[in-house]
Structure formats: C-alpha cells, structure tokens
Amino acid sequence: MKIIVAIKQVPDREVPVRINAAGKWIEEADLQFAMNEPDAHALEEAQLLKDKHGGEVVVLSAGPERVATTIREALAKGADRAIHIECDDLAHRDALGMAQLLAAAIRLENPDLVLTGLQSEDLGMGQTGVIVAELLGLPCATLILHVDKNESGIEVKRELEEGWFQNIQLPLPAVLTIQSGGNKLRYATLMGIKRAKTKELRRLAATDLGVASAPVVSLEQILLPQKQKSTQMITGTPREAAATLVERLKTEVHVI
Amino acid sequence: MSGILVVMEQRGGRIARISWEALAAAQRLGDSANITAVVVGAQTEVFAAEVAARAPGKVLRVEHALLLPYTPDGYIAALQQLIQREEPAYVVFPHTYQVRDYAPALAARFGQVLISDVTAISEVPLFARQLMQGRLSGAYRKLGSGICFVSVQAGAFAAESASSVTAGVDLFTPTMDAAQIRTRPGEPYRAAAQTVDLGSAQMIVSVGRGIKSQENISIIQELATTLGAEVAASRPICDAGWLPMERQVGSSGQTVAPKLYIAAGISGAIQHLVGMKGSQCIVAINKDPDAPIFEVADYGIVGDLMEIVPALTEAVKAAKQ
C-alpha cells in the first residue's frame, strides 16, 4: 500500500507567540516549530499499516525552507521518502488554496491512501484533508482513530461526539483525517536519524504545480482574545496563593 | 442572493442546542424573513415541525431515503442541489463533528472556503475564530462574490426562545443514486459503559498537559479527595492513558457544569472550553500567564502546579478542620 501523509509544521505549543507589527500574522523570527501533533498521529497510523501490510510511506509538506526540519523528523521516524512543496506565502493561502497545492502533488503520486491530521494546532480550520479528498474525487472520513485494511478496502474507527464511536467501511483510494490519541507515537531512533539523511526528499516549487487561484477568505487581523470573565489573579508564594484561594472559595463561592 | 440557509442537526431525536445557536448567528447576517432552516434526512416531518415552532423564517425539508444514515457523499450531493436552487448569500452550520466531516468539501464544490468554528460576527461582516489553540483570535472576511459558508461554535451565540409564529414548511427532494455513496457507516457505539457521571458532580479537579507525567496525577487525586471532588482531565491526558477516557471533559468527552471547576495545567483549547465553561466558578492554575484558560477563569494563579496543587490540598485541609 502506498500511503501519503500530509504533515504541517506549526509553532511549538510550549513557546509564547506574539502578533506581528502588521497585526496580520504572528512574529515568526524567534519562533520554534514542531510537527503538528495530529499529523504525527497520522504518520504513526501510516507506519502501523506499512508494518502490517508492507508498502511505502511518503510524507508531504508545504511551506518555506524551515519545513525541511519537520520533514527530516518524519523521515527519521521511518517514512520512506518525502515531498516538500516550497512556498513562502502560506499566510496568504486559504484552506482551498493550500489543499489545491497538496492535491496537485498527491495526484502525481497516485497513492492508495492519503492521511493527515484532523486539524492544525495553529489555524485549526480542520479542513485540509476533507478538501483534498473533494479535489481528488476520493471518499473521505474524518476524526479517525484506527485503520484496518480488508479485502474491499479499509474499515476505520471514527470518533463521534460525547464518547461515541462508529466504524466505517471505505473503498481505496481514500483520504482520512486522523484524530490524536488513537495510536502511540514512536520516537526516532539514532539509526533512524542517520538514515533520514540519505532518504529522498523531492522539492517541488509551488509555482510548478499549476495551481493559481485567488483566496476567497482572508485573515484580516489577529487580536488577543477577549476576556469572557473578569479574573481575580491571586499572587504570592504557592502557600500564600493557596490560602487566599481557599479563603475566597469559602467566603465568595461558598463551596468549602 | 440575499437568502440564508441554516443547516440544522439533530442529536438523540431532538434538534441539538448548537443548531438553535446557528439560527441565532444567522440573524446577525440578515433579515429573519430571509432565513431558511434546513432539515436533512430520510424522514424529516417531526424534526421539521420542531424547527418550525421556533424558526424565524421558513423551514425546508431535504428528504431522501439515502440521507439516512448520514454519509458525507449523501449530504454533499443533496445540499449541493439545494444550494444551486436557492442561491443563498450565506450557508450557516453548527460546528459539529458531522459538519466538520462534509461542510469543507461542500464549500469547496462551490469554490469557497468554510469559515469554521466562528465565535462572533461583527460588521462588514467579520467572523472571529480562535487561532493557536485559543491563544489568539483571528478576524476573517469573505472575499469576492459567491456564497459565504460559515460554521458557528457551541455556546458562542445565544439561542433565541420560541418564535410567536409557526414557520411554513416546504419539501425539497434531491436527485440521488445509491452509487454516489461510497462509504458504509456502521451503527454508533460506546466503548464501555460510562460509570463516571461528571455531569452531576458538584466539584471537579481537572488536569491537563501541565502535569507532565503519570506519577504526578496523584497530587490531583489528593486535592480532589480532600475537596470531595471528582477528578477529570483534558484530552491529552486520556489519550496518554494517564486517566480513563470516561474522565475526559470537552467536545469529545463529557460536558460539565459544577459549582467549582479547578483546571490545573490545562491551557484551555476550545475543545476543552466547550465542555466546562458553563461551570459556576472556574479556577485556573497555569504556568503560562497568557494561557486561554484564564479568559474564562474567575480565579487565576500563575505558577507551577506541582507546587500550587499540594499547597492547595494543605490549605483545604486546614480550612476544613
């Protein structure tokens, strides 16, 4: 089975983010980046399928030069080869524009299965996989925790709301968006990291993919979120803060 | 092109609250008279009547045997035909898992992008939605002509109470073929019998990624025991298997509204907030002063939960003596 995993490099969730001077995006200069966590689970699911059924795992990512470090990480974890769509204008592409780029690159590969995370940790639109499926004319299922291959295609476990699940049968080729937590992520081994350096990393220029559509939605401004409540911030040493909080819970909230 | 379609969703045989909220959001975009609430399914009569009693404008039943059970292929095919006929200015959805499954593809079919998970609508219109896991908010605008597709987040718009007039109900029968539906969905099921009912808990101590390791969960348990509270967690903790799934609060877990909710080491991504922001009193403990959890907190302590939680346990013990 040939599986393409679309991964995104996103700002590391542990690192503070600042709004840039134009107020249209975040300041990227001093930012650290990491692999989008749901995409890491998509990569893991692809590798589990390959471990069981053989085949090839190809990672695909779009973005500027910095994205190559996340691609290398995926190769170190065991992906067989990679495709990097080089583009510096991610912030100006909407979800459709982004999906068009990915779909164009996927079309060249003719895979059996396309996996990606259910959403990104930065924009959180949760749409890329679904739109890619639409553009490729493939069946799609979202919020998938587990994939089993069978004679007529794949059976997937889909998460519904409030603790419910559902199994769905799909023919191949298909596109799935993977939910976090369905599998345990493997770490890159030292050998894996060494091998990653010799694996094929194909670069495609976004301009060569023949995708040229103007965005239909734009991110006009980025703001700090509005407070929904007035929060009493309690300061002091841990012991002082704890004592003050308990006092408030007693006298103001009446729960102790 | 001035109409607004609102695609209503049912859950457990009733219109889900979030659908009424989507209907309320639609009223920010245009006149009530131009709003059509859309119900989709194989037998929609009862469902349509429930909507008609509260909907401001019209109700449209999109009915076909192939629309039950839900499949993305079926819904996209049916709604595409409806949208082509109606040529609305807006199509509004509740931001549910089901909508996430098909609405982005439906929008793409019209060359559009769904503006998803919207929390507020202001003039122009500008659509606010969270970025960076709730650490920032973005204002999105629809460019050019064409239909604007929007989904609204749970709890962001106040659902209107009953309307005084009953809306008229029309029927739309899409042309569909069984071969169009490529996926075969099974019956929904629960992993295990739910033995923990967090929904009725008076107090909850909830833990997130900030706890760092499974061994540290014990300090959360001690605080909960001392308070007489239930232990809960955000998704990553249950994903890691540090606490059972049935203790998860958020869109994929339980929705809670206790008198006291202590969020320790939880940053406050939207998926968690929708499950707990109805709590009467929220206490947030987090090392990051910019963590979005503080936006919904009544009391906040910035610091290391490994120090604050044990101190809190001691303080509660002292207060109870």
Coordinates of C-alpha atoms in Angstrom, one line a residue:
Chain A
M1 CA 0.0 0.0 0.0
K2 CA 1.3 3.4 -0.9
I3 CA 0.4 5.9 1.7
I4 CA 0.9 9.7 1.6
V5 CA 0.9 11.5 4.9
A6 CA 0.4 15.3 4.7
I7 CA 2.1 17.0 7.6
K8 CA 2.3 20.6 8.7
Q9 CA 4.9 22.4 10.6
V10 CA 3.4 24.6 13.3
P11 CA 4.6 26.9 16.1
D12 CA 5.7 24.8 19.1
R13 CA 2.8 24.9 21.6
E14 CA 5.3 25.5 24.5
V15 CA 6.7 28.7 23.0
P16 CA 4.8 32.0 23.5
V17 CA 3.5 33.6 20.3
R18 CA 3.4 37.3 19.6
I19 CA 1.3 39.2 17.0
N20 CA 3.5 40.8 14.3
A21 CA 3.7 44.5 13.6
A22 CA 1.1 44.4 10.8
G23 CA -1.3 42.6 13.1
K24 CA -1.9 40.1 10.3
W25 CA 0.1 37.1 11.5
I26 CA 2.4 36.1 14.3
E27 CA 6.1 37.1 14.7
E28 CA 8.0 34.2 13.2
A29 CA 11.5 35.4 13.7
D30 CA 12.1 34.0 17.2
L31 CA 9.6 31.1 17.0
Q32 CA 10.3 27.4 17.4
F33 CA 8.4 25.0 15.2
A34 CA 7.3 21.4 15.6
M35 CA 5.3 18.8 13.7
N36 CA 1.5 19.3 14.1
E37 CA 0.5 16.7 16.7
P38 CA -2.5 15.2 14.9
D39 CA -0.3 14.8 11.8
A40 CA 2.3 12.9 13.9
H41 CA -0.6 10.5 14.7
A42 CA -1.4 10.3 11.0
L43 CA 2.2 9.4 10.3
E44 CA 2.2 6.8 13.0
E45 CA -1.0 5.2 11.6
A46 CA 0.6 5.1 8.2
Q47 CA 3.6 3.3 9.6
L48 CA 1.5 0.8 11.5
L49 CA -0.3 0.0 8.2
K50 CA 3.0 -0.4 6.5
D51 CA 4.4 -2.6 9.3
K52 CA 1.5 -4.9 8.8
H53 CA 0.8 -4.8 5.0
G54 CA 4.1 -3.5 3.5
G55 CA 4.3 -0.7 1.0
E56 CA 5.6 2.8 1.2
V57 CA 5.0 5.9 3.4
V58 CA 5.6 9.2 1.7
V59 CA 5.4 12.4 3.7
L60 CA 4.3 15.6 2.1
S61 CA 4.6 19.1 3.4
A62 CA 4.2 22.6 2.1
G63 CA 6.0 25.7 3.4
P64 CA 9.2 27.6 3.4
E65 CA 12.7 26.2 3.9
R66 CA 12.2 25.7 7.7
V67 CA 9.7 23.0 6.9
A68 CA 12.5 20.7 5.9
T69 CA 13.4 20.1 9.6
T70 CA 9.9 18.7 10.3
I71 CA 10.2 16.6 7.1
R72 CA 13.5 15.2 8.3
E73 CA 11.9 14.3 11.6
A74 CA 9.2 12.3 9.8
L75 CA 11.9 10.5 7.7
A76 CA 13.8 9.8 10.9
K77 CA 10.7 8.2 12.4
G78 CA 10.6 5.9 9.4
A79 CA 8.8 7.5 6.5
D80 CA 10.4 6.2 3.2
R81 CA 10.7 9.4 1.3
A82 CA 9.4 13.0 1.3
I83 CA 8.0 15.7 -0.9
H84 CA 8.5 19.3 0.0
I85 CA 6.3 21.9 -1.8
E86 CA 8.3 25.0 -1.5
C87 CA 6.2 28.2 -0.9
D88 CA 6.8 31.3 1.2
D89 CA 3.3 32.6 1.1
L90 CA 1.4 30.2 3.4
A91 CA -0.2 33.1 5.3
H92 CA -1.8 34.3 2.1
R93 CA -3.3 31.0 1.1
D94 CA -6.7 30.0 2.3
A95 CA -7.7 26.4 3.1
L96 CA -8.8 25.8 -0.5
G97 CA -5.5 27.2 -1.9
M98 CA -3.5 25.1 0.4
A99 CA -5.5 21.9 -0.4
Q100 CA -5.1 22.6 -4.1
L101 CA -1.3 22.6 -3.7
L102 CA -1.3 19.4 -1.8
A103 CA -3.8 17.7 -4.1
A104 CA -1.7 18.6 -7.1
A105 CA 1.4 16.9 -5.6
I106 CA -0.7 13.9 -4.5
R107 CA -2.1 13.4 -7.9
L108 CA 1.5 12.9 -9.3
E109 CA 1.9 10.0 -6.8
N110 CA -1.3 8.1 -7.3
P111 CA -1.4 6.7 -3.7
D112 CA -3.8 4.1 -2.2
L113 CA -4.4 6.1 0.9
V114 CA -3.9 9.7 2.0
L115 CA -3.7 10.5 5.7
T116 CA -3.4 13.8 7.5
G117 CA -4.2 15.2 11.0
L118 CA -7.7 16.3 11.7
Q119 CA -6.7 19.9 12.2
S120 CA -3.6 22.1 12.7
E121 CA -2.6 23.5 16.0
D122 CA -2.1 26.9 14.6
L123 CA -5.1 27.8 12.3
G124 CA -7.2 24.9 13.5
M125 CA -9.6 25.1 10.5
G126 CA -9.8 21.3 10.3
Q127 CA -10.5 21.3 6.6
T128 CA -7.3 20.4 4.6
G129 CA -7.9 16.6 4.4
V130 CA -11.6 17.0 3.6
I131 CA -11.0 19.5 0.8
V132 CA -8.1 17.4 -0.6
A133 CA -10.4 14.4 -0.9
E134 CA -13.0 16.6 -2.7
L135 CA -10.4 17.9 -5.1
L136 CA -9.1 14.4 -5.8
G137 CA -12.6 13.0 -6.1
L138 CA -11.9 10.4 -3.3
P139 CA -14.1 9.2 -0.5
C140 CA -13.2 10.6 2.9
A141 CA -13.7 10.0 6.6
T142 CA -12.7 12.3 9.4
L143 CA -11.7 12.1 13.1
I144 CA -10.3 8.6 12.6
L145 CA -8.7 6.7 15.5
H146 CA -7.8 3.5 13.8
V147 CA -7.5 2.0 10.3
D148 CA -7.8 -1.7 9.4
K149 CA -7.2 -2.9 5.8
N150 CA -9.5 -5.6 4.5
E151 CA -10.4 -7.2 1.2
S152 CA -12.8 -4.5 0.0
G153 CA -10.7 -1.5 1.2
I154 CA -10.4 -0.2 4.8
E155 CA -12.5 -0.2 7.9
V156 CA -11.9 2.8 10.1
K157 CA -12.9 3.8 13.7
R158 CA -14.4 7.2 13.7
E159 CA -14.9 9.3 16.8
L160 CA -18.3 10.9 17.3
E161 CA -19.1 13.4 20.0
E162 CA -19.6 12.7 23.7
G163 CA -17.7 9.4 23.8
W164 CA -19.4 7.6 20.9
F165 CA -17.7 5.9 18.0
Q166 CA -18.6 4.4 14.7
N167 CA -16.9 2.0 12.2
I168 CA -17.0 3.0 8.5
Q169 CA -16.1 0.9 5.5
L170 CA -14.4 2.8 2.6
P171 CA -13.1 1.7 -0.7
L172 CA -9.5 2.6 -1.7
P173 CA -8.1 5.0 -2.6
A174 CA -9.4 7.2 0.1
V175 CA -8.5 10.2 2.3
L176 CA -8.6 10.1 6.1
T177 CA -8.1 12.7 8.8
I178 CA -6.6 11.3 11.9
Q179 CA -7.6 12.2 15.5
S180 CA -4.9 12.3 18.2
G181 CA -4.7 9.5 20.7
G182 CA -5.7 6.5 18.6
N183 CA -2.1 5.3 18.5
K184 CA 1.1 5.8 20.5
L185 CA 3.8 7.9 18.7
R186 CA 7.1 6.2 18.1
Y187 CA 10.3 8.1 18.7
A188 CA 13.0 8.5 16.1
T189 CA 15.9 6.1 16.8
L190 CA 19.6 7.2 16.4
M191 CA 19.7 4.9 13.4
G192 CA 16.5 6.4 12.0
I193 CA 18.0 9.9 12.3
K194 CA 21.1 8.7 10.4
R195 CA 19.1 7.1 7.7
A196 CA 16.9 10.1 7.2
K197 CA 19.8 12.0 5.8
T198 CA 20.1 9.6 2.9
K199 CA 16.4 9.3 2.1
E200 CA 14.9 11.0 -0.9
L201 CA 13.5 14.5 -0.3
R202 CA 12.0 15.8 -3.5
R203 CA 11.4 19.5 -3.8
L204 CA 8.5 20.9 -5.9
A205 CA 8.1 24.6 -6.5
A206 CA 4.5 25.7 -5.7
T207 CA 4.6 27.7 -8.9
D208 CA 5.2 24.5 -10.9
L209 CA 2.1 22.7 -9.6
G210 CA -0.1 24.8 -11.8
V211 CA -2.4 26.0 -9.0
A212 CA -3.3 29.6 -9.3
S213 CA -6.5 30.6 -7.5
A214 CA -7.1 33.8 -5.6
P215 CA -8.0 33.4 -2.0
V216 CA -11.7 33.5 -1.2
V217 CA -11.3 34.3 2.5
S218 CA -8.7 36.4 4.2
L219 CA -7.4 36.7 7.7
E220 CA -7.8 40.4 8.2
Q221 CA -6.5 40.9 11.7
I222 CA -5.1 38.9 14.6
L223 CA -6.0 40.0 18.1
L224 CA -5.6 38.9 21.7
P225 CA -8.7 37.0 22.7
Q226 CA -11.3 39.0 24.6
K227 CA -11.8 38.1 28.2
Q228 CA -15.1 36.5 28.9
K229 CA -14.9 37.0 32.6
S230 CA -13.1 39.3 35.0
T231 CA -10.5 37.1 36.5
Q232 CA -9.2 37.7 40.0
M233 CA -5.5 36.9 39.8
I234 CA -4.1 35.6 43.0
T235 CA -0.4 36.2 43.7
G236 CA 2.1 35.3 46.3
T237 CA 4.1 32.2 47.2
P238 CA 2.3 28.9 46.4
R239 CA 1.4 28.6 50.1
E240 CA 0.0 32.2 50.2
A241 CA -1.8 31.9 47.0
A242 CA -3.4 28.6 48.1
A243 CA -4.5 30.1 51.4
T244 CA -6.0 33.2 49.6
L245 CA -7.8 31.0 47.1
V246 CA -9.3 28.7 49.8
E247 CA -10.5 31.8 51.7
R248 CA -12.3 33.1 48.5
L249 CA -13.8 29.7 47.8
K250 CA -15.1 29.8 51.3
T251 CA -16.4 33.3 51.5
E252 CA -17.2 34.2 47.9
V253 CA -18.1 30.9 46.2
H254 CA -19.3 29.0 49.3
V255 CA -18.1 25.7 48.2
I256 CA -15.8 24.8 51.1
Chain B
M1 CA -28.8 36.4 -3.5
S2 CA -29.9 37.5 0.0
G3 CA -31.1 34.3 1.5
I4 CA -29.5 32.5 4.4
L5 CA -29.7 28.7 4.8
V6 CA -29.1 27.3 8.2
V7 CA -28.5 23.5 8.2
M8 CA -30.0 22.1 11.5
E9 CA -28.7 19.0 13.1
Q10 CA -30.4 16.6 15.4
R11 CA -29.0 14.5 18.2
G12 CA -30.8 11.8 20.1
G13 CA -34.0 12.6 18.2
R14 CA -34.1 16.3 19.0
I15 CA -32.7 19.4 17.5
A16 CA -29.3 19.9 19.1
R17 CA -28.9 23.2 21.0
I18 CA -26.0 24.2 18.8
S19 CA -28.4 24.3 15.8
W20 CA -30.6 26.9 17.5
E21 CA -27.4 28.9 18.2
A22 CA -26.5 28.6 14.5
L23 CA -30.0 30.0 13.7
A24 CA -29.3 32.9 16.2
A25 CA -26.0 33.6 14.4
A26 CA -27.8 33.7 11.1
Q27 CA -29.9 36.6 12.4
R28 CA -26.7 38.6 12.6
L29 CA -26.3 38.2 8.9
G30 CA -29.7 39.3 7.6
D31 CA -33.4 39.6 8.0
S32 CA -35.3 36.9 9.7
A33 CA -37.6 36.7 6.7
N34 CA -34.7 35.6 4.5
I35 CA -33.6 32.8 6.8
T36 CA -34.5 29.2 5.9
A37 CA -33.8 26.5 8.4
V38 CA -32.9 23.3 6.6
V39 CA -33.5 19.8 8.0
V40 CA -31.9 16.8 6.2
G41 CA -32.8 13.2 6.4
A42 CA -35.0 10.3 5.3
Q43 CA -38.0 11.2 7.4
T44 CA -37.9 14.8 8.5
E45 CA -41.5 15.6 9.3
V46 CA -41.3 15.6 13.1
F47 CA -37.9 17.2 13.0
A48 CA -39.2 20.0 10.7
A49 CA -42.2 20.6 13.0
E50 CA -39.9 21.1 16.0
V51 CA -37.9 23.6 14.0
A52 CA -41.0 25.4 12.6
A53 CA -42.2 26.2 16.1
R54 CA -39.0 28.2 16.8
A55 CA -37.5 29.2 13.4
P56 CA -37.8 32.9 12.4
G57 CA -38.3 32.4 8.7
K58 CA -39.0 29.3 6.7
V59 CA -38.3 25.6 7.1
L60 CA -37.2 23.4 4.3
R61 CA -37.1 19.6 4.5
V62 CA -34.4 18.0 2.4
E63 CA -35.7 14.4 2.2
H64 CA -34.4 11.3 0.6
A65 CA -34.1 7.6 1.7
L66 CA -30.3 7.8 1.0
L67 CA -29.9 10.5 3.6
L68 CA -30.1 8.1 6.4
P69 CA -27.7 7.2 7.9
Y70 CA -25.5 10.3 7.5
T71 CA -22.8 10.0 4.9
P72 CA -20.7 12.9 3.6
D73 CA -21.3 11.8 0.0
G74 CA -25.1 11.9 0.6
Y75 CA -25.2 15.2 2.4
I76 CA -22.9 16.9 0.0
A77 CA -24.9 15.7 -3.1
A78 CA -28.2 16.8 -1.5
L79 CA -27.1 20.1 -0.2
Q80 CA -25.3 21.0 -3.4
Q81 CA -28.5 20.7 -5.3
L82 CA -30.4 22.7 -2.7
I83 CA -27.8 25.5 -2.7
Q84 CA -27.8 25.6 -6.5
R85 CA -31.5 26.1 -6.5
E86 CA -31.7 28.6 -3.6
E87 CA -28.6 30.6 -4.5
P88 CA -28.2 31.9 -0.9
A89 CA -25.8 34.6 0.2
Y90 CA -24.9 32.5 3.3
V91 CA -25.0 28.9 4.4
V92 CA -24.6 28.6 8.2
F93 CA -23.9 25.4 10.1
P94 CA -23.5 24.4 13.7
H95 CA -19.8 23.4 14.2
T96 CA -20.3 19.7 15.0
Y97 CA -18.2 16.7 14.1
Q98 CA -20.7 15.9 11.4
V99 CA -20.4 19.4 9.9
R100 CA -16.6 19.1 10.0
D101 CA -16.9 15.9 8.0
Y102 CA -18.7 17.3 5.0
A103 CA -19.1 21.1 5.0
P104 CA -15.5 21.9 3.9
A105 CA -16.0 19.7 0.8
L106 CA -19.4 21.2 0.1
A107 CA -17.9 24.7 0.2
A108 CA -15.0 23.6 -2.0
R109 CA -17.5 22.4 -4.5
F110 CA -18.6 26.0 -4.9
G111 CA -15.0 27.2 -5.0
Q112 CA -15.4 28.5 -1.4
V113 CA -13.9 28.0 2.0
L114 CA -15.9 27.3 5.1
I115 CA -15.2 29.9 7.7
S116 CA -15.2 27.4 10.5
D117 CA -15.8 27.5 14.3
V118 CA -16.9 31.1 14.4
T119 CA -17.3 32.7 17.9
A120 CA -18.6 36.2 16.9
I121 CA -19.8 38.1 13.9
S122 CA -19.2 41.8 13.6
E123 CA -19.9 44.4 10.9
V124 CA -18.7 44.0 7.3
P125 CA -19.2 41.1 8.3
L126 CA -16.0 40.0 10.1
F127 CA -16.0 36.5 11.5
A128 CA -14.0 35.9 14.7
R129 CA -12.4 32.5 15.3
Q130 CA -9.7 31.2 17.5
L131 CA -6.1 30.7 16.4
M132 CA -3.2 29.0 18.0
Q133 CA -5.3 26.8 20.3
G134 CA -7.2 29.8 21.7
R135 CA -4.1 31.9 22.4
L136 CA -5.1 34.4 19.7
S137 CA -8.2 35.4 17.9
G138 CA -8.5 36.0 14.1
A139 CA -10.9 38.2 12.2
Y140 CA -11.8 36.6 8.8
R141 CA -13.5 38.2 5.9
K142 CA -15.1 36.6 2.8
L143 CA -13.5 38.0 -0.4
G144 CA -15.3 38.5 -3.7
S145 CA -18.7 37.3 -4.7
G146 CA -20.0 33.8 -4.2
I147 CA -21.7 32.1 -1.3
C148 CA -20.3 32.5 2.2
F149 CA -20.1 29.3 4.2
V150 CA -19.9 29.7 8.0
S151 CA -20.0 27.3 10.9
V152 CA -20.5 28.5 14.5
Q153 CA -19.0 27.3 17.7
A154 CA -21.1 25.8 20.5
G155 CA -22.1 28.4 23.1
A156 CA -21.0 31.4 21.1
F157 CA -24.5 32.7 20.2
A158 CA -27.5 32.8 22.5
A159 CA -30.2 30.6 21.1
E160 CA -33.5 32.5 20.7
S161 CA -36.5 31.3 22.6
A162 CA -39.7 30.3 20.8
S163 CA -40.9 32.4 17.9
S164 CA -44.5 33.6 18.1
V165 CA -45.5 32.4 14.6
T166 CA -45.0 28.9 13.2
A167 CA -42.8 28.9 10.1
G168 CA -44.0 27.5 6.9
V169 CA -42.5 24.1 5.9
D170 CA -41.5 23.2 2.3
L171 CA -40.2 19.9 0.9
F172 CA -37.1 19.5 -1.4
T173 CA -36.4 16.1 -2.9
P174 CA -32.8 15.8 -4.2
T175 CA -32.0 13.5 -7.1
M176 CA -29.7 10.8 -5.6
D177 CA -28.4 7.5 -6.6
A178 CA -27.1 4.8 -4.2
A179 CA -23.9 4.5 -6.3
Q180 CA -22.9 8.1 -5.2
I181 CA -22.5 7.0 -1.7
R182 CA -19.0 5.4 -1.3
T183 CA -18.7 4.9 2.4
R184 CA -20.7 2.4 4.5
P185 CA -21.2 3.7 8.1
G186 CA -21.8 1.3 11.0
E187 CA -24.1 1.8 14.0
P188 CA -22.7 4.2 16.6
Y189 CA -21.4 2.6 19.8
R190 CA -19.9 3.4 23.1
A191 CA -16.5 2.0 24.0
A192 CA -17.6 0.9 27.5
A193 CA -20.5 1.6 29.9
Q194 CA -20.0 5.1 31.3
T195 CA -19.5 4.6 35.0
V196 CA -18.4 8.1 35.9
D197 CA -21.1 10.8 35.6
L198 CA -19.1 14.0 35.7
G199 CA -22.2 16.0 34.6
S200 CA -23.7 15.7 38.1
A201 CA -20.5 16.4 40.0
Q202 CA -20.6 19.5 42.3
M203 CA -16.8 19.9 42.2
I204 CA -14.2 18.8 39.7
V205 CA -10.5 19.0 39.8
S206 CA -9.3 18.7 36.2
V207 CA -5.8 18.1 34.9
G208 CA -4.0 18.8 31.6
R209 CA -0.7 18.5 29.9
G210 CA 1.0 20.7 32.5
I211 CA 1.1 17.7 34.9
K212 CA 4.0 16.3 32.8
S213 CA 4.0 12.7 34.0
Q214 CA 1.6 10.0 35.1
E215 CA 3.1 9.7 38.6
N216 CA 2.2 13.4 39.2
I217 CA -1.5 12.6 38.8
S218 CA -1.6 11.6 42.4
I219 CA -1.4 15.2 43.6
I220 CA -4.5 16.0 41.6
Q221 CA -6.2 12.9 43.2
E222 CA -5.3 14.1 46.7
L223 CA -6.7 17.6 46.1
A224 CA -9.9 16.1 44.7
T225 CA -10.3 13.7 47.6
T226 CA -9.7 16.4 50.1
L227 CA -12.3 18.6 48.4
G228 CA -14.7 15.8 47.9
A229 CA -14.5 16.5 44.1
E230 CA -14.3 14.3 41.0
V231 CA -11.1 14.0 39.0
A232 CA -11.3 14.9 35.3
A233 CA -8.9 15.7 32.5
S234 CA -8.3 17.3 29.2
R235 CA -8.0 15.1 26.1
P236 CA -4.1 14.6 26.0
I237 CA -4.2 13.1 29.5
C238 CA -6.7 10.5 28.5
D239 CA -5.0 9.9 25.1
A240 CA -1.8 9.1 27.0
G241 CA -3.8 6.6 29.2
W242 CA -3.0 8.5 32.4
L243 CA -6.7 8.7 33.3
P244 CA -9.5 6.7 31.8
M245 CA -11.4 8.2 28.7
E246 CA -14.6 8.5 30.8
R247 CA -13.0 11.3 32.8
Q248 CA -12.4 13.4 29.8
V249 CA -14.1 16.8 29.6
G250 CA -14.5 18.6 26.3
S251 CA -16.1 18.2 22.9
S252 CA -15.0 14.6 22.6
G253 CA -15.8 13.8 26.3
Q254 CA -18.3 15.0 28.8
T255 CA -19.9 18.4 29.3
V256 CA -19.9 19.6 32.9
A257 CA -21.2 22.5 34.9
P258 CA -20.2 22.0 38.5
K259 CA -20.2 24.7 41.2
L260 CA -16.4 24.6 41.2
Y261 CA -14.0 23.6 38.4
I262 CA -10.3 23.7 39.1
A263 CA -8.3 23.5 35.9
A264 CA -4.7 22.6 36.7
G265 CA -2.2 22.7 33.9
I266 CA -4.9 23.0 31.2
S267 CA -4.1 25.6 28.6
G268 CA -7.8 26.0 27.5
A269 CA -8.0 24.9 23.9
I270 CA -11.5 25.4 22.6
Q271 CA -12.3 21.7 22.5
H272 CA -11.8 21.7 26.3
L273 CA -13.6 25.0 27.0
V274 CA -16.8 24.0 25.3
G275 CA -17.1 21.2 27.8
M276 CA -16.6 23.2 31.0
K277 CA -17.2 26.9 30.5
G278 CA -20.7 26.6 32.0
S279 CA -19.2 25.9 35.4
Q280 CA -20.3 28.4 38.1
C281 CA -16.8 29.1 39.4
I282 CA -13.6 28.3 37.4
V283 CA -10.2 28.3 39.0
A284 CA -7.2 28.2 36.6
I285 CA -3.7 27.2 37.6
N286 CA -1.2 27.5 34.8
K287 CA 2.5 28.5 34.4
D288 CA 1.7 30.5 31.3
P289 CA 0.0 33.8 32.1
D290 CA -1.3 34.1 28.5
A291 CA -3.0 30.6 28.6
P292 CA -6.5 31.0 27.2
I293 CA -7.9 29.2 30.3
F294 CA -7.5 32.5 32.2
E295 CA -10.1 34.1 29.9
V296 CA -12.9 32.0 31.3
A297 CA -11.5 31.8 34.9
D298 CA -13.0 33.5 37.9
Y299 CA -9.8 33.0 39.9
G300 CA -6.3 32.5 38.4
I301 CA -3.0 31.5 39.8
V302 CA 0.1 31.7 37.6
G303 CA 2.7 29.2 38.7
D304 CA 4.0 25.7 38.9
L305 CA 1.1 23.3 39.6
M306 CA 3.5 20.9 41.2
E307 CA 3.9 23.5 44.0
I308 CA 0.5 25.1 44.0
V309 CA -1.7 22.0 44.0
P310 CA -0.1 20.4 47.1
A311 CA -0.3 23.8 48.9
L312 CA -3.9 24.0 47.9
T313 CA -4.6 20.5 49.4
E314 CA -3.0 21.6 52.6
A315 CA -5.0 24.8 52.7
V316 CA -8.2 23.0 52.1
K317 CA -7.4 20.5 54.9
A318 CA -6.7 23.4 57.3
A319 CA -9.9 25.2 56.3
K320 CA -12.0 22.0 56.9
Q321 CA -10.6 21.5 60.4

